[in-house]
Tab-separated table of C-alpha atoms in Angstrom:
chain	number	residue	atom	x	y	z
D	199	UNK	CA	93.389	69.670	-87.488
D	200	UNK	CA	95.590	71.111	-84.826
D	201	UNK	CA	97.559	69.449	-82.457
D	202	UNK	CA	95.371	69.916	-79.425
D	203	UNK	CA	92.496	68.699	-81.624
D	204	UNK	CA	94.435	65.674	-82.248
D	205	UNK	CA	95.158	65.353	-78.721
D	206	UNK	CA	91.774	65.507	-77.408
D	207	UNK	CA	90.921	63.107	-79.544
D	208	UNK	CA	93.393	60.768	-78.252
D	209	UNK	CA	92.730	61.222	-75.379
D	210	UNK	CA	89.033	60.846	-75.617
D	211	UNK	CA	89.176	57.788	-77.182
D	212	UNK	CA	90.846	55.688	-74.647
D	213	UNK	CA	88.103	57.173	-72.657
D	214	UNK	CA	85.687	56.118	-75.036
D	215	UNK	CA	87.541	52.733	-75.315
D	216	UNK	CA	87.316	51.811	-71.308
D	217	UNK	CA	83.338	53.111	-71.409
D	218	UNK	CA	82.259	51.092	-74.581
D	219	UNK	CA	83.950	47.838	-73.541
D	220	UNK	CA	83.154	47.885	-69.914
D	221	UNK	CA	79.654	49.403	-70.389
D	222	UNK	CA	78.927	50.313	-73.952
D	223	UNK	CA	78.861	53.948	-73.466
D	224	UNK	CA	81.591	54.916	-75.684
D	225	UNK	CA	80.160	57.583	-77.478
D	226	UNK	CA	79.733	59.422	-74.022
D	227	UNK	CA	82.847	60.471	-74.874
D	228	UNK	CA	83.976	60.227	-78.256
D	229	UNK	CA	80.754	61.819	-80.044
D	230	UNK	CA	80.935	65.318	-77.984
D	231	UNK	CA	84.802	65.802	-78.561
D	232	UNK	CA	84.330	65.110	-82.511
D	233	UNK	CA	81.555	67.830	-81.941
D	234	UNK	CA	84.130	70.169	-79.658
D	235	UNK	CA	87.154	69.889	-83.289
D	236	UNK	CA	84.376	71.276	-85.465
D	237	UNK	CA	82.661	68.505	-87.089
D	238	UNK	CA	78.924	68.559	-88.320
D	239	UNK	CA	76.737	65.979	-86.658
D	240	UNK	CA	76.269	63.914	-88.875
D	241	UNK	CA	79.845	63.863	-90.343
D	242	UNK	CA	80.889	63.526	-86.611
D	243	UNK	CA	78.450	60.140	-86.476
D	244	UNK	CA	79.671	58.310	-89.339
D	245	UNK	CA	83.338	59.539	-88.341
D	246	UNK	CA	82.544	58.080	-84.727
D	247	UNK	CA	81.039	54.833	-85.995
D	248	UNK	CA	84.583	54.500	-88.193
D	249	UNK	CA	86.944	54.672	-85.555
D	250	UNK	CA	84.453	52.568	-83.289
D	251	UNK	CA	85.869	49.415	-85.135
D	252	UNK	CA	89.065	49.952	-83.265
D	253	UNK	CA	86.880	50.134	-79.849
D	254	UNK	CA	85.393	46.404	-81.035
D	255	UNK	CA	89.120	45.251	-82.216
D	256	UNK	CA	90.360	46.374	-78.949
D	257	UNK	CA	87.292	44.950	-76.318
D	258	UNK	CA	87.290	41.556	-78.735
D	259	UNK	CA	90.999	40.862	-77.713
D	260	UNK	CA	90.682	41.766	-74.290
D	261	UNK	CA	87.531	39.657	-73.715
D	262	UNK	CA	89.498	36.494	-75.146
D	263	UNK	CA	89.032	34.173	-71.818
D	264	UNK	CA	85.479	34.930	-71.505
D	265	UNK	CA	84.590	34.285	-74.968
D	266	UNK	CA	85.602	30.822	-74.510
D	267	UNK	CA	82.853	28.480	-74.889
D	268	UNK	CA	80.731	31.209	-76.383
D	269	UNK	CA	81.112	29.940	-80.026
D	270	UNK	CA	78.841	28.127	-80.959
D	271	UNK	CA	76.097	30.588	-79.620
D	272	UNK	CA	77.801	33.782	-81.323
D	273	UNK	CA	77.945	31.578	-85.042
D	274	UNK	CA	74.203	31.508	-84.736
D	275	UNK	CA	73.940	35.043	-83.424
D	276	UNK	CA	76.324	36.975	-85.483
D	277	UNK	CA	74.977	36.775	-88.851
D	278	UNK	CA	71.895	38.680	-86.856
D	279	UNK	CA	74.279	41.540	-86.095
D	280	UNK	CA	75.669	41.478	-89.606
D	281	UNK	CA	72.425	41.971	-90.918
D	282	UNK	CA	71.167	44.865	-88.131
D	283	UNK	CA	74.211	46.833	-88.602
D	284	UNK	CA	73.717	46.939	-92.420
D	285	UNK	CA	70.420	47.930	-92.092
D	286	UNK	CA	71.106	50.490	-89.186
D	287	UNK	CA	73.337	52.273	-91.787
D	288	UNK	CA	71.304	51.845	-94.700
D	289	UNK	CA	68.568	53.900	-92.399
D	290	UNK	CA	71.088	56.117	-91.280
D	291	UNK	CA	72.031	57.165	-94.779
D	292	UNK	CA	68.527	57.583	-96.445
D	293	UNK	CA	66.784	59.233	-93.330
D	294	UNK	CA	67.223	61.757	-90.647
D	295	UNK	CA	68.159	61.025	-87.541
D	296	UNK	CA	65.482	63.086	-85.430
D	297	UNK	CA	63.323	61.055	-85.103
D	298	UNK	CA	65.175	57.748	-83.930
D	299	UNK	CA	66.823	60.266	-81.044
D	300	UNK	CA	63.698	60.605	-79.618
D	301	UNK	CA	63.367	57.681	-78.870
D	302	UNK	CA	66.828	56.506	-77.395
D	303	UNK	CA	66.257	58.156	-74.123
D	304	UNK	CA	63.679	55.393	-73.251
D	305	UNK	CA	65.469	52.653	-74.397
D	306	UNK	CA	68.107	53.336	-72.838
D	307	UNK	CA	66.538	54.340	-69.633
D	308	UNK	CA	64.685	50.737	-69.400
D	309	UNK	CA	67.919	49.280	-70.510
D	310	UNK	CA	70.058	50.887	-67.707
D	311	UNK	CA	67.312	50.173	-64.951
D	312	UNK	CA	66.733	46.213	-66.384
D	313	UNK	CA	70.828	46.395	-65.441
D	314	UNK	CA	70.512	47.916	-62.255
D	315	UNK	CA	67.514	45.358	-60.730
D	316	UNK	CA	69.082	42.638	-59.302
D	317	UNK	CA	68.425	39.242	-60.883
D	318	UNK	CA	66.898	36.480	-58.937
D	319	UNK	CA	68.344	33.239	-58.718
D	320	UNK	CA	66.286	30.166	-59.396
D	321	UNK	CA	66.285	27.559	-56.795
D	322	UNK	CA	64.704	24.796	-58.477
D	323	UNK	CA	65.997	24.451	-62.198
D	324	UNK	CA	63.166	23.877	-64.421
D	325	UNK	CA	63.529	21.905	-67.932
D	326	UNK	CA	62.411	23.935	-70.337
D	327	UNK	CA	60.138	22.321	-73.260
D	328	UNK	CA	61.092	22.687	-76.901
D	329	UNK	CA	58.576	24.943	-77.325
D	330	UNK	CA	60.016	27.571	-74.688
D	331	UNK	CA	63.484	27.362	-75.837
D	332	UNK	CA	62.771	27.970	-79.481
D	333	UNK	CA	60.483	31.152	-78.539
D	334	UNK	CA	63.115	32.032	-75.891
D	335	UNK	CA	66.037	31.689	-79.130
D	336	UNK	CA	63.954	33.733	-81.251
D	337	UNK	CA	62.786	36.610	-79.166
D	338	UNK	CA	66.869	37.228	-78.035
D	339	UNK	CA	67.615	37.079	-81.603
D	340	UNK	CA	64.802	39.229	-82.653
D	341	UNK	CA	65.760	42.011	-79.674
D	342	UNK	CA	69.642	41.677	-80.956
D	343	UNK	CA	68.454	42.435	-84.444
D	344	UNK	CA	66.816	45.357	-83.077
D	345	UNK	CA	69.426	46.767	-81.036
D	346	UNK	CA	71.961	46.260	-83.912
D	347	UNK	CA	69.882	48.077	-86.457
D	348	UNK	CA	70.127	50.756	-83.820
D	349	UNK	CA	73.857	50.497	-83.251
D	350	UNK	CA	74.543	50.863	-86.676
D	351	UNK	CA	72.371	53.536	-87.344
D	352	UNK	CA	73.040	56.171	-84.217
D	353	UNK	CA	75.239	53.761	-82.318
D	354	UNK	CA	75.220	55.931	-78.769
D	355	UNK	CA	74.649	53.690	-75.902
D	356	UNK	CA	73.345	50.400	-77.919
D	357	UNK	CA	75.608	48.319	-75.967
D	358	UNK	CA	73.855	49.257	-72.583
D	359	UNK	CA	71.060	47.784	-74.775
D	360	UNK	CA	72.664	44.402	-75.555
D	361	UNK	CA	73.921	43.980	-72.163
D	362	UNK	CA	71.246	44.412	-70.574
D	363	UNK	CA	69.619	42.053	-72.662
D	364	UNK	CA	72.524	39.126	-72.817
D	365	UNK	CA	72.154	39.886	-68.470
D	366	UNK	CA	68.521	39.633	-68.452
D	367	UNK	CA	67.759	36.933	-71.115
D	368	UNK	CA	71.016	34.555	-70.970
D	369	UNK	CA	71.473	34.778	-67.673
D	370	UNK	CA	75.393	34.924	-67.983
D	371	UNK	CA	77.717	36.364	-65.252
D	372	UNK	CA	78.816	40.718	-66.113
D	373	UNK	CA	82.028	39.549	-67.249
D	374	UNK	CA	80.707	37.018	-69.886
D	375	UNK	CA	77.582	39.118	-70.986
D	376	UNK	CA	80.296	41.980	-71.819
D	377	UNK	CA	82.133	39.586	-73.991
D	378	UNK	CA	79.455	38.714	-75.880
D	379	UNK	CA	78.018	42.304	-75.972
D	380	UNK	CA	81.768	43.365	-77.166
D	381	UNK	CA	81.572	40.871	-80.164
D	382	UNK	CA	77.709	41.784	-81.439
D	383	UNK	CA	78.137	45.148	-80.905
D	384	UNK	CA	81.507	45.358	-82.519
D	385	UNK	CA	80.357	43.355	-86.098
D	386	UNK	CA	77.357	45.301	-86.186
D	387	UNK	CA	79.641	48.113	-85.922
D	388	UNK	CA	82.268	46.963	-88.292
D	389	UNK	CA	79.425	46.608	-91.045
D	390	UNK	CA	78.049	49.888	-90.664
D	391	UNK	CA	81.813	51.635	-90.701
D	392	UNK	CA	82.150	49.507	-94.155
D	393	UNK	CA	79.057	51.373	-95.382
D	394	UNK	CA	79.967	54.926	-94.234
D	395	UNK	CA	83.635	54.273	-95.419
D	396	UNK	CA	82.086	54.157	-98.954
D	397	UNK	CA	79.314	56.610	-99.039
D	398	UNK	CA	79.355	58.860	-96.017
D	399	UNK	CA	81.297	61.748	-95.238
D	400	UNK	CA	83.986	60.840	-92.930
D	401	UNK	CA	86.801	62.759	-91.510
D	402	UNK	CA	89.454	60.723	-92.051
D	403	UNK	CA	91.991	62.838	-90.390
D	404	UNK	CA	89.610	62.244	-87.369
D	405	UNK	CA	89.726	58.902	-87.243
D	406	UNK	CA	93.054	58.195	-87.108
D	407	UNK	CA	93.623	59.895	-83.703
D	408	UNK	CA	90.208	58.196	-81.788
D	409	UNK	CA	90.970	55.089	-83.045
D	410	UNK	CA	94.182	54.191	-81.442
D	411	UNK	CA	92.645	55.707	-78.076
D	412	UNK	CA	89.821	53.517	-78.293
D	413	UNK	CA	91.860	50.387	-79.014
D	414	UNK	CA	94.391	51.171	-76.116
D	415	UNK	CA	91.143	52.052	-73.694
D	416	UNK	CA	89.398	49.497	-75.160
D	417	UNK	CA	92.069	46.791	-74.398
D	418	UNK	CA	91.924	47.613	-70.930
D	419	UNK	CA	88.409	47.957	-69.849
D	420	UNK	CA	87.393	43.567	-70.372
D	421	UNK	CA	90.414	43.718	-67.468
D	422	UNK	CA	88.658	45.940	-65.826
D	423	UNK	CA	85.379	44.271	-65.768
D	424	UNK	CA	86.980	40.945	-65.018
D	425	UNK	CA	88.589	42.087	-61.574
D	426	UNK	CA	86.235	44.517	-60.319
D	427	UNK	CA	83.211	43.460	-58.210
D	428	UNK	CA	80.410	42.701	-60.136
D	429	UNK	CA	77.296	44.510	-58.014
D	430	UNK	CA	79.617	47.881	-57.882
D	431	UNK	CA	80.650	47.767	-61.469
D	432	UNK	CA	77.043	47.039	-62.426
D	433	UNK	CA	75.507	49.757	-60.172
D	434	UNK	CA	78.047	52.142	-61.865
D	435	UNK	CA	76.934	51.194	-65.650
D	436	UNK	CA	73.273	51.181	-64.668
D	437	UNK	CA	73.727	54.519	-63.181
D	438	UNK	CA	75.924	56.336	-66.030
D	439	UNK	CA	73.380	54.657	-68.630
D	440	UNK	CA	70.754	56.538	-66.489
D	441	UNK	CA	72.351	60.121	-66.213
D	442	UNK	CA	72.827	59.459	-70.103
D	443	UNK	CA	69.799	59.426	-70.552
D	444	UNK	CA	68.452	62.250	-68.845
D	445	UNK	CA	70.792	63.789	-70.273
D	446	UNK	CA	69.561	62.844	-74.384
D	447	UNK	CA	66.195	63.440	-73.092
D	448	UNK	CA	66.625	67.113	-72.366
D	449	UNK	CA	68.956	67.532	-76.216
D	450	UNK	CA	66.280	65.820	-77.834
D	451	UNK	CA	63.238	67.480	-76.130
């Protein structure tokens, strides 16, 4: 690799870093400049999803004060992810990817238009049976699973997916959804980088560069996210998830 390869790279991942932890759209940015040094597509996914484990070190450590109180809700939602990223890129290494790209366009259309509605707030609270909470429980872990499988298989734009969902379903403020997204997102991950480490063709020499640009950009977007008005900053995610997918309609189709 030369030395402006390397420093694109760089330079791309601390712009990946501040789009995956503030919005999940990290690959936006990483993905194309792996393509723009010469890498195959599929070498340049698995090589992504590697150095993506520095994005989730780095958005993890910023998130720290929103993550408090989350515990007990990501011990019973993480071994989900664990599970979903594993199988993401056990599908990712026994099938081709054509088909799943079709598909991402739409979901992450809905998912960037679910983010850009504005949620209504409930005047009256309403106790919810036992019943309700244990279908409401399983569907969120049933759509993580999902979304993780995805994540560790292709991996472009699943956390628009999960925050979306974590906005939608849990109700929680933009700051504390994006923790939460950050952690899921960054085990699932993790797991699938474990997987491609072993039996996928990564560029090692790759990784090194986008990795410590993702974990410097990805230190500073939670920061970000936790200062800047919510509405804007959520207008602004919706609307990049949008244009991205426009944009991975018109490759794919």
């Amino acid at each position: 690799m030369t030395f402006a390869d390397i420093a694109l790279l760089f330079v791309a991942g601390i712009a990946g870093g501040l789009a995956g932890s503030i919005a999940g759209l990290a690959s936006v940015a990483t993905y194309p400049a792996l393509l723009l040094v010469g890498l195959p597509p599929v070498t340049a996914n698995v090589t992504n999803t590697v150095a993506m484990v520095f994005n989730g070190i780095g958005s993890v450590w910023g998130s720290r004060p929103e993550l408090a109180g989350q515990g007990a809700w990501l011990k019973r939602i993480i071994p989900i992810a664990v599970i979903g990223g594993a199988a993401g890129a056990a599908l990712l290494l026994c099938t081709p990817a054509e088909g799943f790209e079709k598909v991402v366009p739409f979901l992450l259309a809905f998912a960037s238009v679910a983010i850009l509605l504005p949620r209504k707030e409930h005047r009256e609270a309403r106790v919810a049976s036992h019943r309700d909470h244990v279908i409401k429980v399983l569907v969120e872990a049933g759509a993580i699973f999902l979304i993780t499988i995805y994540g560790g298989y292709f991996g472009a734009a699943a956390g628009v997916l999960l925050l979306a969902l974590l906005l939608r379903a849990g109700g929680a403020t933009l700051p504390h959804a994006n923790a939460g997204k950050n952690v899921l997102l960054g085990v699932a991950n993790s797991v699938a980088a474990l997987a491609f480490a072993v039996f996928a063709p990564v560029h090692w020499a790759a990784v090194a560069p986008l990795g410590v640009g993702c974990l410097i950009g990805s230190r500073l977007g939670p920061i970000v996210v936790r200062h800047a008005p919510a509405t804007p900053l959520r207008v602004l995610i919706g609307a990049a998830g949008v244009t991205l997918a426009v944009k991975l309609a018109l490759d794919a189709y």
